[in-house]
Amino acid sequence: MKVGIIGAGRIGKVHLQSISRYVKGAEVAAMADPFMSEETAEYIKSFGVKKITKDYREILADKEIEAVLICSSTDTHAPISIEAIEAGKHVFCEKPVDHDVENILKVKRALEGKNLKYQVGFNRRFDHNFAAVRAAVAGGKIGALNVLKICSRDPAAPSVDYIKVSGGIFLDMTIHDFDMVRFLSGEEVKSVYAMGGVMVDDEIGKAGDIDTAVIVMRLTSGAIAVIDNCRRAAYGYDQRAEAFGELGQVAVGNDTLSSAVLSNKDGVTGEKPLYFFLERYMQAYVNEITAFIDCVQNDKPVPVGIEDGLQAVKIGIAAKKALKEGREVRLI
Amino acid sequence: MKVGIIGAGRIGKVHLQSISRYVKGAEVAAMADPFMSEETAEYIKSFGVKKITKDYREILADKEIEAVLICSSTDTHAPISIEAIEAGKHVFCEKPVDHDVENILKVKRALEGKNLKYQVGFNRRFDHNFAAVRAAVAGGKIGALNVLKICSRDPAAPSVDYIKVSGGIFLDMTIHDFDMVRFLSGEEVKSVYAMGGVMVDDEIGKAGDIDTAVIVMRLTSGAIAVIDNCRRAAYGYDQRAEAFGELGQVAVGNDTLSSAVLSNKDGVTGEKPLYFFLERYMQAYVNEITAFIDCVQNDKPVPVGIEDGLQAVKIGIAAKKALKEGREVRLI
Amino acid sequence: MKVGIIGAGRIGKVHLQSISRYVKGAEVAAMADPFMSEETAEYIKSFGVKKITKDYREILADKEIEAVLICSSTDTHAPISIEAIEAGKHVFCEKPVDHDVENILKVKRALEGKNLKYQVGFNRRFDHNFAAVRAAVAGGKIGALNVLKICSRDPAAPSVDYIKVSGGIFLDMTIHDFDMVRFLSGEEVKSVYAMGGVMVDDEIGKAGDIDTAVIVMRLTSGAIAVIDNCRRAAYGYDQRAEAFGELGQVAVGNDTLSSAVLSNKDGVTGEKPLYFFLERYMQAYVNEITAFIDCVQNDKPVPVGIEDGLQAVKIGIAAKKALKEGREVRLI
Amino acid sequence: MKVGIIGAGRIGKVHLQSISRYVKGAEVAAMADPFMSEETAEYIKSFGVKKITKDYREILADKEIEAVLICSSTDTHAPISIEAIEAGKHVFCEKPVDHDVENILKVKRALEGKNLKYQVGFNRRFDHNFAAVRAAVAGGKIGALNVLKICSRDPAAPSVDYIKVSGGIFLDMTIHDFDMVRFLSGEEVKSVYAMGGVMVDDEIGKAGDIDTAVIVMRLTSGAIAVIDNCRRAAYGYDQRAEAFGELGQVAVGNDTLSSAVLSNKDGVTGEKPLYFFLERYMQAYVNEITAFIDCVQNDKPVPVGIEDGLQAVKIGIAAKKALKEGREVRLI
């Protein structure tokens, strides 16, 4: 099975690697990027990719390519998704599908009646730790869920230029955590409250965004979820979760490069968490793309669909409103 | 120095033990309880207490007694406090001082112009773990505080009869955590939001209370604090805190009876947290009463005063309002 | 019940405190030390001790005193033990009873036919962590024992003057671990092998001792025990144990002042172990003396008797021989 | 660069996978196994291997193949190594090179004067945890080494048929740990003592072997190393190490599938270690073969050479003697 990748940035390369190394029966036949440099083209070629282009439409036009991965900038996700669907391609689309609900709904409508797979890139669903929490919750290990807590902190804030086009912290960063709330709980979010502030970088505030937030959600069962986010953690990428229920609690912590612990006059010191998402979620990226190819090849339902992409954005938009109005905002 | 204890319930006995065993230069000379049983009187006598009575006024009238500990039911804290102050006694009063702000203000006014010590029983301030968090925050180990998180869960809900007179979860249970927010951060609470539910026992709901809650607070520096509470945890008393700031994070976990870890076919299993507050905070109770006696004997300012008692109740009342109205409620 | 303490050094004071604070129905009536300073006498007096003397024979002559604690220097343990037994006193004797097996046997013979309690001060048997290991082993949690490992390291070496009269590392330091091997396994030591060296302080080597050792023992069931010792650990007092068997393993680690963990750019750092035995085993000292008083008052068998004192010394002597000869030395 | 693999058992397949997926510029061109099944041939073919044969000599004869991996049964390692060297191939040879020192020396002599790489398959040197210990020791983090401890337990004993041809526990299982002692310490073993027993399976004893052992070694600096082994651990593959020195200790524990911890009425339970070596050391296998290919391609010295293969076997043979004679056996 031949796959095309649209977008040759950091994440496009991750998927190129994953498919080339791990996915039997699939190959990356083409890769497109409007800003394709020679160096990048060289790198892509080393994986045996035959068509390297600046125009993604060449990929969509290629009859031999069954599926495309959309790894371009966020504002192009929805329109390219629609074009790809119309060209009869299965689609794997990076998150978020769009900052605008209406644009996501257009993609959803484009999919109607088509026998095409559409997977959204919520990679954390494929992480070993979060999968273990989900398995414990779904397996009844904690009984009825009462309180779900997610702590998600980046090691360092992105550039203010990025912040300006990011859609804001809720649609850019928290969106992963919103999806985690839905995934880990197996529930929908009924309402949301958010408190936030600018604590990392005043420039972020001047750009109209916040960099630190606590978000509280009511879930359909009545359980409560809490996310706390920060754009900077001095000790690296902090990715933890706890699900608490009538029978107990399941919690996951951070991954480290090794389990080494040094005891000396200064204390008992273990390693910092793996630095950032490429280190922390490398295996999750492999797993998600493996799952996508499997769904296409064996006509299975995708594990993360357009509806998941839509819900996470809806929660993000409601959180924005809650933050502004200082009150709980209902979604359903 | 002679001390009298008013109230011979669970906590009164804890203080009796602490003073008898650990506090040099202080003795419990008298103990009063309107429901004093023979068995209790026998127990108290075994510590060498000379006056055992049903009438606390006998203690207040005793010129040799310099300080009293008020460990009676909550509704009597404020009136007995005022009587004791008028009788010229130093006072240690269990939490909360009262459910009503006005009654606490009466105690505050009674103290004005008197050279008397008045300490409120927020024992957790004297706990080794929470003290370590406070020391790290105050010592600049995490830099400016960004997010403070407290997880506080009881092993099992109290009786519904107790719930009915408890003042509600925020004034009965969360009040400790509100005080911890102030203590750990060294800041005041500007506003509060709360989401809660009945997830443990429907009878608690019928009694007009909730048993599970998440409370979010804005602190004076702009930092955000989050508390999550539940009246029941299958694994015992859960008492954790994390303070996160620009330079890093300090976190404390639960105490256990031993560090034993059993590895077998079922996994790698450590002990549950110490069951409940008497086990968990025994040393903290000793420390707080030692501190109180020290303040009286050496004329030092008390570590937890009437203002602390007042603020925690004010936050609790605001949280109640926030819960009802689904919005952030300002305190200052 | 009246108790006398012979020896007012560090450990004598620990027992004075424990009995005064925690042991109902027992009081320290007298305390003796040939080098009793005024300051020490003052301290002792503050606990209400009536007789303070330089001559322990005054204690032995006091008919009202039922039991004595022998906390004097090691070379006096056995002779004072015998005198005390002859005076009809129950005895609690600090470890080791003597460096010489014959002297311990004399104490044993003195006890024959007497209805007197004789407890040896192996305090670690009363420690919460080691007790948890023993409970797991005795309770069948690990099935048949295969390998028992004890790591025991002091924070810093004692003075070379002390080393010279200490009886050597095996009789001074490892003796506790030899007793732990017997206690945790519930077995006897059949043979012993030791490898050691001078790695901490050359002066210790010049004094004819070693400061670092690994000792391997065969137990009666065929299981193997390993101890590793060092007179110095940069991170403090290291006291760990693991018992491994057919069904799994139980392990205990070090205690700390708090559970605080600081995550920052340098790593994830917890506290060092409690510094040394007075901090680490304070509760164990209370427990052992409480147990001794209970045995006397209620005529129970002592938890650690003269036979335990004897066996630990025998193993120590065999270890010395094994170290010298580079081979396994049989005990039974 | 073309590589041939001799031996298509479990470990041969691991290397096939590693090279195919991760090693740029190298490919497995041929694979040989005298018992090559159709199923195995099918599997190998799916990686694009062109020559699949029962006769390894076809590989040695292939001029295009620069390097061979010897993954056949232990008794063939040395003779095939010599044949391969004579055929001018670089060699990666699985451990142990041989059970007999003389046979290893023959390989060593065959290498003399040849410009060929010869790497021995001590995969644990490439493990993230052990590498972290080595880095700490070599980087001076613990100062001069005093005591090195390795705990190495398999989840379950192999078949008695395997035991019979295994060379005994020291040459089959402990050999990895002997190499770890040399690797982690950066020192040679001067003498060795061993105590062992049959605690897992009587049939192992009948086959003349033991299944549980403690081995103590004197290193060149005077430091002491201890290994404890068992052929069975109810909780899975136990692979830990601690290096203790003048400035502190570095320790590594087991890896798990996830960091999930479940707290419930039964305790606080984490996952068991990864089950066995294929799970635990998968990345180490990738790393070692990547390093080998790199050495060949860039003419670097191999990280684990014939001398390392030789020393580990020598220590194993000395340990066997020590076990039999109950005494320390000198190596150098």
PDB file of C-alpha atoms in Angstrom, chain A residues 145-148 178 181-182 185 187-194 215-227 315 328-332, chain B residues 170 193-199 210-214 322-326:
ATOM      1  CA  LEU A 145     -14.967   7.393  37.826  1.00  0.00           C
ATOM      2  CA  ASN A 146     -15.124  10.331  40.241  1.00  0.00           C
ATOM      3  CA  VAL A 147     -12.210  12.643  39.494  1.00  0.00           C
ATOM      4  CA  LEU A 148      -9.835  12.619  36.525  1.00  0.00           C
ATOM      5  CA  PHE A 178      -9.194  17.604  26.215  1.00  0.00           C
ATOM      6  CA  VAL A 181     -10.186  13.560  29.162  1.00  0.00           C
ATOM      7  CA  ARG A 182     -12.585  12.034  26.635  1.00  0.00           C
ATOM      8  CA  SER A 185     -12.962   8.653  30.875  1.00  0.00           C
ATOM      9  CA  GLU A 187     -17.246  10.157  28.480  1.00  0.00           C
ATOM     10  CA  GLU A 188     -18.229  13.479  26.944  1.00  0.00           C
ATOM     11  CA  VAL A 189     -17.644  16.877  28.467  1.00  0.00           C
ATOM     12  CA  LYS A 190     -20.870  18.583  29.552  1.00  0.00           C
ATOM     13  CA  SER A 191     -19.466  21.854  30.794  1.00  0.00           C
ATOM     14  CA  VAL A 192     -16.180  23.565  31.324  1.00  0.00           C
ATOM     15  CA  TYR A 193     -14.626  26.197  33.578  1.00  0.00           C
ATOM     16  CA  ALA A 194     -11.159  27.710  33.161  1.00  0.00           C
ATOM     17  CA  ILE A 215      -9.494  23.781  33.459  1.00  0.00           C
ATOM     18  CA  VAL A 216     -12.327  21.983  35.258  1.00  0.00           C
ATOM     19  CA  MET A 217     -14.904  19.926  33.392  1.00  0.00           C
ATOM     20  CA  ARG A 218     -18.121  18.169  34.252  1.00  0.00           C
ATOM     21  CA  LEU A 219     -18.434  14.839  32.414  1.00  0.00           C
ATOM     22  CA  THR A 220     -21.606  13.087  31.345  1.00  0.00           C
ATOM     23  CA  SER A 221     -21.591  10.691  34.316  1.00  0.00           C
ATOM     24  CA  GLY A 222     -21.243  13.612  36.704  1.00  0.00           C
ATOM     25  CA  ALA A 223     -17.538  12.917  37.280  1.00  0.00           C
ATOM     26  CA  ILE A 224     -15.200  15.909  37.343  1.00  0.00           C
ATOM     27  CA  ALA A 225     -12.035  16.324  35.256  1.00  0.00           C
ATOM     28  CA  VAL A 226      -9.227  18.799  35.924  1.00  0.00           C
ATOM     29  CA  ILE A 227      -6.384  19.727  33.629  1.00  0.00           C
ATOM     30  CA  ILE A 315     -14.260  22.008  24.389  1.00  0.00           C
ATOM     31  CA  GLU A 328     -18.925  27.406  33.844  1.00  0.00           C
ATOM     32  CA  VAL A 329     -19.889  27.118  30.164  1.00  0.00           C
ATOM     33  CA  ARG A 330     -22.189  24.320  29.056  1.00  0.00           C
ATOM     34  CA  LEU A 331     -21.440  22.232  25.989  1.00  0.00           C
ATOM     35  CA  ILE A 332     -24.311  19.759  26.127  1.00  0.00           C
TER      36      ILE A 332
ATOM     37  CA  PHE B 170     -16.119  23.174  52.526  1.00  0.00           C
ATOM     38  CA  TYR B 193     -14.556  28.601  41.914  1.00  0.00           C
ATOM     39  CA  ALA B 194     -15.963  25.191  42.849  1.00  0.00           C
ATOM     40  CA  MET B 195     -17.459  22.218  41.079  1.00  0.00           C
ATOM     41  CA  GLY B 196     -18.802  19.318  43.112  1.00  0.00           C
ATOM     42  CA  GLY B 197     -21.091  16.358  43.210  1.00  0.00           C
ATOM     43  CA  VAL B 198     -22.539  13.498  45.175  1.00  0.00           C
ATOM     44  CA  MET B 199     -20.558  10.446  44.148  1.00  0.00           C
ATOM     45  CA  ILE B 210     -21.789  17.135  48.362  1.00  0.00           C
ATOM     46  CA  ASP B 211     -19.047  14.549  48.909  1.00  0.00           C
ATOM     47  CA  THR B 212     -16.652  15.223  46.017  1.00  0.00           C
ATOM     48  CA  ALA B 213     -15.346  18.578  44.867  1.00  0.00           C
ATOM     49  CA  VAL B 214     -12.750  20.426  42.857  1.00  0.00           C
ATOM     50  CA  ALA B 322     -19.347  29.566  43.753  1.00  0.00           C
ATOM     51  CA  LEU B 323     -20.626  26.003  43.710  1.00  0.00           C
ATOM     52  CA  LYS B 324     -24.203  27.167  43.752  1.00  0.00           C
ATOM     53  CA  GLU B 325     -23.783  29.845  41.104  1.00  0.00           C
ATOM     54  CA  GLY B 326     -21.326  28.074  38.798  1.00  0.00           C
TER      55      GLY B 326
END
